[in-house]
Short mmCIF file of C-alpha atoms in Angstrom, two decimals:
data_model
loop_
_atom_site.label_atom_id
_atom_site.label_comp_id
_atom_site.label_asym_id
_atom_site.label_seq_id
_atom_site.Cartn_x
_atom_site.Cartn_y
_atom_site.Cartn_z
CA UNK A 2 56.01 107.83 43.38
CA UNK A 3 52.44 107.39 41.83
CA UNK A 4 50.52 108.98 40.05
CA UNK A 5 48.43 110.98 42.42
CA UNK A 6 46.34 113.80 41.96
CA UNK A 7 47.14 116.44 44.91
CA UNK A 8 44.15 118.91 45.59
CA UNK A 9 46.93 121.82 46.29
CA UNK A 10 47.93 122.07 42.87
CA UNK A 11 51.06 120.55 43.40
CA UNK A 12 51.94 118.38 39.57
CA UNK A 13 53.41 114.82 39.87
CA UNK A 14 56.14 115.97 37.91
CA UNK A 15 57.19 118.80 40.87
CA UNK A 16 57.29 115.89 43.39
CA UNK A 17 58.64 113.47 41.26
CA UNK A 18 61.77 115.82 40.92
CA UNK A 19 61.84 117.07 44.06
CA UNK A 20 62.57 113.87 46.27
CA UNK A 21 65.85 113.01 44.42
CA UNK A 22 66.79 116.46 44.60
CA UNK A 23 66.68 116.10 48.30
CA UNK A 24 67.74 112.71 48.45
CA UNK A 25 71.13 114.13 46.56
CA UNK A 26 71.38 117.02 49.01
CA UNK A 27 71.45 114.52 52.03
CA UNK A 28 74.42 112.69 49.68
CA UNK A 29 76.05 115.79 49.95
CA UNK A 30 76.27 116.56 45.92
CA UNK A 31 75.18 119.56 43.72
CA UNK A 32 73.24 119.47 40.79
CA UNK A 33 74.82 119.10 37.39
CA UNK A 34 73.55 121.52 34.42
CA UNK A 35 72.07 118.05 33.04
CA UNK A 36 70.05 117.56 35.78
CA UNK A 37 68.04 121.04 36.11
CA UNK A 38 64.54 120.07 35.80
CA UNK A 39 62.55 122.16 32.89
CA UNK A 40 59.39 122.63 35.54
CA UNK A 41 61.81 124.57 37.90
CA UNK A 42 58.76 126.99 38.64
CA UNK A 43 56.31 124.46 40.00
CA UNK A 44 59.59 122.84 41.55
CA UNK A 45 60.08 126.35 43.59
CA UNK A 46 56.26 126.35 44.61
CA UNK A 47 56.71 122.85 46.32
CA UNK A 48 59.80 123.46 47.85
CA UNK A 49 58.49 127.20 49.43
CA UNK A 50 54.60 125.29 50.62
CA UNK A 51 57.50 123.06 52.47
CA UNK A 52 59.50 125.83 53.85
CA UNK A 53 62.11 123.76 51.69
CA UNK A 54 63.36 126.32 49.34
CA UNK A 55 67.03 127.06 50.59
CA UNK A 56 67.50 123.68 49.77
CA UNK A 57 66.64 124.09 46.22
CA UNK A 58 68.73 127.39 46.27
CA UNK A 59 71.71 125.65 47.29
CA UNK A 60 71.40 122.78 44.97
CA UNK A 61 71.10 125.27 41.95
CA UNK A 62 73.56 128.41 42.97
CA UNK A 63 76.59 126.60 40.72
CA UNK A 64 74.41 127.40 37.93
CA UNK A 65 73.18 131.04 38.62
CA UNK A 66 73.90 131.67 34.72
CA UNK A 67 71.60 129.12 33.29
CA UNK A 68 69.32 130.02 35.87
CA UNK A 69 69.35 133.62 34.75
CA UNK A 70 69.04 132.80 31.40
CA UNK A 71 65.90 130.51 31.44
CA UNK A 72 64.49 131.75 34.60
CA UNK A 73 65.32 135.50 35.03
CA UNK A 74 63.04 136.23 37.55
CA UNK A 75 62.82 133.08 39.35
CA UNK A 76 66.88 133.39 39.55
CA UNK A 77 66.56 136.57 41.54
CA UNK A 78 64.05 135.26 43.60
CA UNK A 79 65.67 132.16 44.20
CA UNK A 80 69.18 133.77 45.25
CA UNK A 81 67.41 136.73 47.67
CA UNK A 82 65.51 133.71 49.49
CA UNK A 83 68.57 131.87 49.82
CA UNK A 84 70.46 134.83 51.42
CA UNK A 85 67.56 135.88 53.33
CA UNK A 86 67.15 132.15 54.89
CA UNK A 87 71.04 131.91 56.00
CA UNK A 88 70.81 135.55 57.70
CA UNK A 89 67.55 134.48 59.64
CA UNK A 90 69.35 131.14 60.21
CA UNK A 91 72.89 133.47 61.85
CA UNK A 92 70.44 135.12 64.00
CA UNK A 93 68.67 132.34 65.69
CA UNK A 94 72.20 130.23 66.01
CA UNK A 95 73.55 133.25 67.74
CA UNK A 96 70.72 134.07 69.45
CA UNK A 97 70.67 130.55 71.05
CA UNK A 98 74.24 130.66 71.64
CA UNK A 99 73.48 133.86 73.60
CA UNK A 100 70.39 131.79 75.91
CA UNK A 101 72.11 129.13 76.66
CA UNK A 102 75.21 131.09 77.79
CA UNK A 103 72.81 133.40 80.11
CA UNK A 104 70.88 130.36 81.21
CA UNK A 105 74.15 128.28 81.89
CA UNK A 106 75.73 130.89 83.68
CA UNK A 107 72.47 131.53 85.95
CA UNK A 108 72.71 127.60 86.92
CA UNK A 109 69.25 127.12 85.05
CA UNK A 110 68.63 123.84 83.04
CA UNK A 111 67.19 124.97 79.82
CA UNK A 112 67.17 121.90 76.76
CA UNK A 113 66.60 122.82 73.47
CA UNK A 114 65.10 120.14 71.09
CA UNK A 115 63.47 119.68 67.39
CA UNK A 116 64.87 122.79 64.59
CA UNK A 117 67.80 124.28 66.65
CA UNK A 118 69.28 120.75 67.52
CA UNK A 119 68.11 119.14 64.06
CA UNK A 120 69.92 121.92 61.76
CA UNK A 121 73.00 120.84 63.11
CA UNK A 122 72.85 117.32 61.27
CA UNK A 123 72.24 119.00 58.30
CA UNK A 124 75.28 119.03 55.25
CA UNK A 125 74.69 123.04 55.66
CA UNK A 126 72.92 124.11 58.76
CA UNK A 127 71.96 127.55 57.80
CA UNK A 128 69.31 125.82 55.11
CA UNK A 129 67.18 123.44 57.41
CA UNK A 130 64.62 126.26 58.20
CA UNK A 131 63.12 127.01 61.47
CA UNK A 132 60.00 129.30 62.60
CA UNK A 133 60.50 129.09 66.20
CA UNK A 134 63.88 128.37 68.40
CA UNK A 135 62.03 125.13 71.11
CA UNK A 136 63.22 125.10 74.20
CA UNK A 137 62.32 123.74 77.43
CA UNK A 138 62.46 124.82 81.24
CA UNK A 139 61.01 123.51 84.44
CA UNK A 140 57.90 125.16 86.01
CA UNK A 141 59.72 125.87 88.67
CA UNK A 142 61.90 127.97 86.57
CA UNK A 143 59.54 129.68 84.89
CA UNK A 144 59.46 133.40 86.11
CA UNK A 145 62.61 133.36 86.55
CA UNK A 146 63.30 132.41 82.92
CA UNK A 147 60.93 134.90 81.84
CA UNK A 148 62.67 137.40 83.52
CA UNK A 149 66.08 136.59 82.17
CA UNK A 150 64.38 136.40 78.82
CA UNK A 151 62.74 140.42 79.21
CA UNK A 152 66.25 141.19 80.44
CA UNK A 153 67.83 140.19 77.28
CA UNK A 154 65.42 142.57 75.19
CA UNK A 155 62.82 139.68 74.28
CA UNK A 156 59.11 140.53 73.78
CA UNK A 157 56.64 138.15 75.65
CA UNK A 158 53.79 137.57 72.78
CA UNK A 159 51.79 134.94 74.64
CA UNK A 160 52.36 133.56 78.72
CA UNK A 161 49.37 131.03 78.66
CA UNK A 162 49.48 127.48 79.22
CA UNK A 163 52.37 125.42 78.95
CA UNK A 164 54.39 127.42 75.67
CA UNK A 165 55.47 130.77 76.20
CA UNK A 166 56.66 132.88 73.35
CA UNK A 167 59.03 135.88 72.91
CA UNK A 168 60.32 137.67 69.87
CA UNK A 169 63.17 140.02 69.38
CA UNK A 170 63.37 141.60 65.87
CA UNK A 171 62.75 138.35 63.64
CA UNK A 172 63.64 135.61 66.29
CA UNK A 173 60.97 133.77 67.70
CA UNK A 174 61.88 131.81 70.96
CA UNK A 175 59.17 129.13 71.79
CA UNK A 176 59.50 128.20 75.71
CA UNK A 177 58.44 124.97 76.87
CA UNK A 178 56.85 123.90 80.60
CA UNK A 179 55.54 120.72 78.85
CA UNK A 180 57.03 119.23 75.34
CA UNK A 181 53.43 117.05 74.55
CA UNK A 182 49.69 116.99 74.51
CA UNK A 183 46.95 114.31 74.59
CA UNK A 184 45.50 114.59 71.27
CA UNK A 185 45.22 111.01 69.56
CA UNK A 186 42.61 108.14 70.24
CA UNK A 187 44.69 105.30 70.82
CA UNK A 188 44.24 106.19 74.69
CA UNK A 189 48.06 106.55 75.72
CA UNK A 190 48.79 109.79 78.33
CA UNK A 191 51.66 111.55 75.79
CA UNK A 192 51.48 114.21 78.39
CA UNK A 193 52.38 112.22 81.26
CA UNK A 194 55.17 110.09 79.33
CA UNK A 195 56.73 112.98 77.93
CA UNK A 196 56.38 115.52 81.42
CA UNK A 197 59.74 114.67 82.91
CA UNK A 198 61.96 115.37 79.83
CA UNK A 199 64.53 117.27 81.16
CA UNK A 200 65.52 114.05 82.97
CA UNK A 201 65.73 112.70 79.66
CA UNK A 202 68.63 115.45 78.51
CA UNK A 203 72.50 115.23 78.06
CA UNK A 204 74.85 118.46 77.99
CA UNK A 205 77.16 119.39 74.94
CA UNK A 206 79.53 122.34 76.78
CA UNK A 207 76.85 125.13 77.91
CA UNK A 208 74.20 123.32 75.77
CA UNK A 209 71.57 121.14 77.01
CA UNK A 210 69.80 118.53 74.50
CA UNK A 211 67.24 115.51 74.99
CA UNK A 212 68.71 112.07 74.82
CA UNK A 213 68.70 110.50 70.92
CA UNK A 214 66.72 107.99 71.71
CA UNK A 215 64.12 109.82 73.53
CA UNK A 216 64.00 112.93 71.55
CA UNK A 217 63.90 110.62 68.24
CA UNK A 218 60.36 109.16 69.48
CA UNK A 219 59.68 112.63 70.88
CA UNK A 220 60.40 113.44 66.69
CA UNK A 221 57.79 110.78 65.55
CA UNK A 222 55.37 112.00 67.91
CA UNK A 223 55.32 115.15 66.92
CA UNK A 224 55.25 114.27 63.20
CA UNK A 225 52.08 112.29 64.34
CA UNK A 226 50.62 114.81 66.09
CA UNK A 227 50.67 116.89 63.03
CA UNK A 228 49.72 113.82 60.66
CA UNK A 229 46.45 114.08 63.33
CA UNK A 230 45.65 117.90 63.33
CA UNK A 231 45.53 119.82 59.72
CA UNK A 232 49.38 118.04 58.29
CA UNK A 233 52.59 117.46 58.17
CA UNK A 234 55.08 118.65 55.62
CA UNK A 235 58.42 116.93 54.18
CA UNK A 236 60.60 118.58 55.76
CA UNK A 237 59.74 116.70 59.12
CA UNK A 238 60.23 113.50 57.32
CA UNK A 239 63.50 114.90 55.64
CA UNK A 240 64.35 115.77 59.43
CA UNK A 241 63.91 111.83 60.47
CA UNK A 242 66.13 111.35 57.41
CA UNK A 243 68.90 113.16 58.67
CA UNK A 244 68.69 112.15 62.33
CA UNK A 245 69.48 108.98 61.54
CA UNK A 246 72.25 109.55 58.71
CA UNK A 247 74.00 111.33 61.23
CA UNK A 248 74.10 108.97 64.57
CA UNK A 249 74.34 105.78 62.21
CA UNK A 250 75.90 102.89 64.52
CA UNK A 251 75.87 104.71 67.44
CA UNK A 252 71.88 104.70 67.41
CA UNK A 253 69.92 102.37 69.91
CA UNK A 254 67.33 100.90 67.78
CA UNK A 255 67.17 98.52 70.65
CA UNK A 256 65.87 101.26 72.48
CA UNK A 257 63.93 102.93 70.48
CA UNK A 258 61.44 100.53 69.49
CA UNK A 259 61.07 100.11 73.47
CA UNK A 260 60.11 103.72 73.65
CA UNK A 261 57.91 103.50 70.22
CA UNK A 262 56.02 100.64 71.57
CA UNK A 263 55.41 101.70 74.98
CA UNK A 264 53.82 104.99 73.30
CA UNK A 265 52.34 103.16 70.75
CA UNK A 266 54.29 104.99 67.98
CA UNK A 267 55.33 101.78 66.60
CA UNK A 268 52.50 101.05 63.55
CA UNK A 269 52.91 105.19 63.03
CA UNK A 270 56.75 104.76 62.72
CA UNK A 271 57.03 102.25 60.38
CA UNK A 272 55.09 104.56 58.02
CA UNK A 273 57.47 107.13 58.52
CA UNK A 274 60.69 104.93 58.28
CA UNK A 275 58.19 103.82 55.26
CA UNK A 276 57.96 107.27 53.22
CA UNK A 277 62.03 107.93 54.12
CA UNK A 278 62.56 105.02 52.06
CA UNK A 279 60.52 105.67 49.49
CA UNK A 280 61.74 109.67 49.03
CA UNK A 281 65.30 109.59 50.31
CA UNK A 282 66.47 105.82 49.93
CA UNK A 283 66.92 105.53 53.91
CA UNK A 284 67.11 101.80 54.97
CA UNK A 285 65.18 101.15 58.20
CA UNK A 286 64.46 97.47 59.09
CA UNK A 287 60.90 97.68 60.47
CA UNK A 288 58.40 94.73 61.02
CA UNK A 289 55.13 97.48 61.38
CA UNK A 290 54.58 98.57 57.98
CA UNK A 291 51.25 99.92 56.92
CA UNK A 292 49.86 98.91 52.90
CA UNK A 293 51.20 100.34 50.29
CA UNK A 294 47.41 101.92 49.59
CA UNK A 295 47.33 104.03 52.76
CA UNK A 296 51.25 104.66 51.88
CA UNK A 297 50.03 106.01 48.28
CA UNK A 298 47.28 108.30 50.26
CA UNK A 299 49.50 109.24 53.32
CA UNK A 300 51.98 110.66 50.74
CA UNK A 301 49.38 112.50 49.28
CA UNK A 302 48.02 114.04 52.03
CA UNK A 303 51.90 114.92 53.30
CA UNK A 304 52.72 116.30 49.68
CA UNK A 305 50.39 118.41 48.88
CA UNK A 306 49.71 120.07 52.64
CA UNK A 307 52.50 121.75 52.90
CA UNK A 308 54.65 122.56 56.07
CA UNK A 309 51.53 122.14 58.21
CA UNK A 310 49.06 121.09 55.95
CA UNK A 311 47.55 124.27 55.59
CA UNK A 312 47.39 124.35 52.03
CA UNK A 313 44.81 121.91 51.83
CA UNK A 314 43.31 121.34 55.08
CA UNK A 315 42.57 123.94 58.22
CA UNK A 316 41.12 123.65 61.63
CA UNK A 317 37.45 122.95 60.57
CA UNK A 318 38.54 119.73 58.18
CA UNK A 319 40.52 118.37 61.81
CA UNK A 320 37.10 118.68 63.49
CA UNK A 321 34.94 117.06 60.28
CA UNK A 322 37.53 113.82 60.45
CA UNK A 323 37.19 113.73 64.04
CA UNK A 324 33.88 113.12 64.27
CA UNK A 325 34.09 110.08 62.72
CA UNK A 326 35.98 108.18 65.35
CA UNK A 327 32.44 107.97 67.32
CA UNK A 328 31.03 106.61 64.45
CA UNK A 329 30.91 106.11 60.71
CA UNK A 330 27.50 105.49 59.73
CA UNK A 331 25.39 108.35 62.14
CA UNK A 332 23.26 110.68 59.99
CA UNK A 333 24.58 114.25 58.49
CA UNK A 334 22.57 116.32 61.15
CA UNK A 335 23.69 114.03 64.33
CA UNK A 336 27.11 114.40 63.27
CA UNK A 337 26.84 118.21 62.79
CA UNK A 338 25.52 118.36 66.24
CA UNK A 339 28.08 116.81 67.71
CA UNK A 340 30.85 118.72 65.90
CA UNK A 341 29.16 121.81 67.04
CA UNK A 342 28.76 120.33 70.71
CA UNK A 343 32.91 119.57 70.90
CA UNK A 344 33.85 123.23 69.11
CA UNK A 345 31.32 125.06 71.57
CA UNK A 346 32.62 123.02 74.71
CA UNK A 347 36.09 121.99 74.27
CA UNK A 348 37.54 119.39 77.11
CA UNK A 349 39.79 121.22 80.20
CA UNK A 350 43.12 119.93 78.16
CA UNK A 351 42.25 122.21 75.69
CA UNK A 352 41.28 125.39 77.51
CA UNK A 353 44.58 125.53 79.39
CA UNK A 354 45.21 128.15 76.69
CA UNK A 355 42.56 130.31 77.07
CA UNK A 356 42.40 129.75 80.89
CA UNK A 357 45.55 127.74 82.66
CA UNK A 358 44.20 127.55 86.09
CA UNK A 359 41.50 124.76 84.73
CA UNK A 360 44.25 122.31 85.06
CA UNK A 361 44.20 122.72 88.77
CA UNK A 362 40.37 123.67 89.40
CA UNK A 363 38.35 122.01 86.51
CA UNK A 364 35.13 124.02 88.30
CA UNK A 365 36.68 126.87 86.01
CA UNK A 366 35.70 125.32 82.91
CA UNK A 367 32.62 126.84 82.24
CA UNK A 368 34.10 129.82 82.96
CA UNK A 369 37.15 129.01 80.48
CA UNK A 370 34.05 128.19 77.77
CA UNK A 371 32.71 131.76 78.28
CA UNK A 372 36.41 133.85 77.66
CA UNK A 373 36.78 131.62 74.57
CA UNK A 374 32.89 132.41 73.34
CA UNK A 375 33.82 136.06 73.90
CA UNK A 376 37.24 135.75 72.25
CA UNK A 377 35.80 134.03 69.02
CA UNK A 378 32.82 136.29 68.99
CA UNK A 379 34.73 139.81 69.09
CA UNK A 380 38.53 138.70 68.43
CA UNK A 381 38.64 136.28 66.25
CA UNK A 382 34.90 136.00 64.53
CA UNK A 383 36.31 135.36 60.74
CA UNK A 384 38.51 132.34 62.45
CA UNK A 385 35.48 131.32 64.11
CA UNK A 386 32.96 131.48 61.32
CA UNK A 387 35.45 129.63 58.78
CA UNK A 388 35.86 127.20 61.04
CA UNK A 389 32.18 126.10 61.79
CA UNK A 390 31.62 126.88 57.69
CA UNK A 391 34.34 124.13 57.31
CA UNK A 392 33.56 121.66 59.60
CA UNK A 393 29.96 121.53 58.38
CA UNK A 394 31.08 121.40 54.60
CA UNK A 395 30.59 118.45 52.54
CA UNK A 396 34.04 117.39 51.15
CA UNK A 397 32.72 114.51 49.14
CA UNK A 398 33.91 111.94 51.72
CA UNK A 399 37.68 113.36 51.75
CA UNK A 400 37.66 113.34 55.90
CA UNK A 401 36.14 109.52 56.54
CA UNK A 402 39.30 108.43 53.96
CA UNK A 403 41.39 110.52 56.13
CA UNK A 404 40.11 109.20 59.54
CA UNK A 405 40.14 105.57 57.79
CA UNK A 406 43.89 106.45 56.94
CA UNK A 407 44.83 107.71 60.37
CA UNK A 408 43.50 104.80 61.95
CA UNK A 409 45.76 102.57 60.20
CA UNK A 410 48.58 104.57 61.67
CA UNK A 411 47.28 104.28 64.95
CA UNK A 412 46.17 107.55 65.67
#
C-alpha cells in the first residue's frame, strides 16, 4: 500500500490494516488479541463507507471484552451492527427462497445474479452485505411477474425502464428486463452483448443463476461501470476475490478471457485481478496489466469513495471528467457549455427512465427532455442545482487525472 493521501478522510493507517484483515477473513481465521489494531475507530469508519462492517464485527466478536474495555462505545455499536446485518441478511435469503419458489412453481424463468448469488461464496454468508436482491426476467414476463410480485405483499417503488423495484418491510427486490447499459467510450454495445442473459443461466433445484463464466465478466463490467460513474467500493473487488477462491479449478479462464476480450474488459480486468493481488494476495496470471502509477491512483480513488464513491465524488464530478473525452485542451467556458448542453439534453439511452417509450419512438425525445426539465425544476431542484454547481466547479485538475486514469483502463 502507499502512502496516499485520500480526500475522504480515510488515514493510511485504516487501509493499511484493513486489507489483511480481509485478506484473513477470506483465509477463514479470527483475529488474535495481538492483532487488534489501536486505530480501531478510523478502522470502523472504513469498513461502514464500504458497507464492510459485519466483516470487522465478525473478525473482532472473540474479543467482545477487550473491545469493551478500550472501546466501550464502539463495542456496542459494533455488536448491534453485526446483529442487525445477519437479521437483514435472514430476510432477504428467505425472501428469495420464497420468489424463486413462487416463480418456479408458476413455470417463470427468473435468474438471480451479483449479492444474492455472491453471499453464498462467502466463509459466512449472512456478512457479505446487500442493498438490493438482482434479479432478472424476460419482457415478456414482465406483468406477469409484477403481478406475482403485488400478490406476495411487495410494494412497486419505481416501473420505468428496464429495473423495476419493490420493497416489503426492509427488503428491496431489484427486477431486471435488461442486466447492462452503454455507458463507456471504448464503443462496444454492453447492452446488446449482455440482452440475452437468461440464455446464459444454469438451474441449482428451484434456483436459476447466470453461467460462471458469463456472470464473472458480467462482475467486471459492472465494477467498471461503477469505476466510470461516481466509484466503486472494496467490497466489489473483495467480491471478485471470493468468486474465484470458491470455483478454483473448475473455472474456465480459457473462457473468460474470450468473453473479456470480446467486450473489451480485458486492459480493465487485469487492474482488477491487479488490486486483488495487491489487498487479498489472490494469484491471477494476467498479461494486461496497467502501471503501477495508475494502480497507486486507482486504489485511491476505490479507497477512499466508498461503496459507490459517494464519499468523494457525486453525479456532477461524472459529468466534469466526461467532458474531457472530447477534448483536453478546449477553454473553461467551451467546456462548461458543453457540460451544460449534455445535462440539459441527455441521449434517448438515458431517458428510458424518465420516458421508456423513447426506445421505440425516438420522436419522443424532446418530449422525454421536457418531463425531466419539469422533474428537476419542481422534484428534485436541490439534486439539480448541486449537480450543475458541481460540474462547473474547479477541482484543481482532480477530473482530467481521473479521465487520464480511466482511459488507461479502457473505459
Amino acid at each position: 500500500m502507499k502512502n496516499i493521501n485520500f480526500s475522504s478522510g480515510v488515514n493510511n493507517s485504516a487501509a493499511e490494516e484493513l486489507f489483511p484483515l480481509l485478506k484473513q477473513f477470506l483465509e477463514n481465521k479470527k483475529l488474535k488479541t495481538a492483532d487488534i489494531p489501536d486505530n480501531l475507530s478510523e478502522l470502523f469508519q472504513l469498513c461502514e463507507i464500504h458497507s464492510l462492517q459485519p466483516i470487522l464485527c465478525y473478525m473482532l466478536l472473540g474479543e467482545t471484552s477487550l473491545l469493551r474495555e478500550r472501546y466501550p462505545d464502539l463495542e456496542k455499536k459494533i455488536r448491534d451492527q453485526y446483529i442487525a446485518s445477519a437479521y437483514h441478511s435472514v430476510q432477504q435469503e428467505a425472501s428469495a427462497e420464497e420468489m424463486a419458489e413462487r416463480f418456479y412453481k408458476a413455470g417463470i424463468p427468473l435468474a438471480f445474479f451479483k449479492g444474492i448469488l455472491l453471499r453464498r461464496f462467502y466463509p459466512e454468508p449472512q456478512l457479505r452485505t446487500m442493498g438490493d436482491i438482482d434479479c432478472l426476467v424476460s419482457r415478456d414476463n414482465r406483468e406477469l411477474a409484477h403481478r406475482m410480485m403485488l400478490e406476495m405483499g411487495y410494494v412497486c417503488d419505481s416501473d420505468k425502464g428496464d429495473v423495476w423495484v419493490y420493497s416489503r418491510g426492509r427488503v428491496s427486490v431489484e427486477m431486471h428486463t435488461r442486466i447492462a447499459q452503454n455507458s463507456f467510450q471504448n464503443g462496444f454495445d454492453y447492452k446488446a452483448f449482455f440482452s440475452d442473459a437468461l440464455e446464459h443461466t444454469e438451474k441449482a433445484g428451484k434456483y436459476i443463476f447466470l453461467k460462471r463464466e458469463y456472470h464473472f465478466c458480467f462482475l467486471i463490467y459492472h465494477i467498471a461501470k461503477h469505476l466510470y460513474s461516481t466509484g466503486a467500493g472494496i467490497r466489489m473487488f473483495l467480491d471478485i476475490a471470493v468468486f474465484l477462491q470458491h470455483y478454483g479449478n473448475e473455472f474456465d479462464w480459457e473462457q473468460a478471457a474470450e468473453l473479456l476480450q470480446e467486450t473489451r474488459l480485458s486492459r480493465t480486468a487485469g487492474a482488477v485481478f491487479q488490486l486483488c493481488g495487491r489487498w487479498f494476495g489472490t494469484k491471477i496470471p494476467w498479461p494486461d496489466k496497467v502501471r503501477e502509477e495508475v494502480l497507486d491512483q486507482l486504489e485511491e480513488y476505490i479507497t477512499g469513495g466508498g461503496t459507490f464513491g459517494f464519499e468523494t465524488h457525486d453525479v456532477g464530478d461524472m459529468y466534469l471528467r466526461r467532458g474531457y473525452e472530447k477534448s483536453e485542451k478546449e477553454g473553461k467556458h467551451r467546456l462548461h457549455f458543453r457540460l451544460l448542453w449534455h445535462y440539459l439534453f441527455p441521449s434517448a439511452d438515458n431517458m428510458l427512465q424518465i420516458m421508456p417509450a423513447v426506445e421505440k419512438w425516438k420522436w419522443l425525445l424532446p418530449a422525454a427532455w421536457v418531463k425531466r426539465w419539469w422533474l428537476g425544476a419542481f422534484r428534485r431542484r436541490s439534486h439539480s442545482l448541486h449537480t450543475v454547481q458541481s460540474m462547473l466547479k474547479d477541482d484543481g485538475g482532480r477530473s482530467r487525472r481521473e479521465h487520464r486514469m480511466l482511459k488507461e483502463l479502457g473505459l
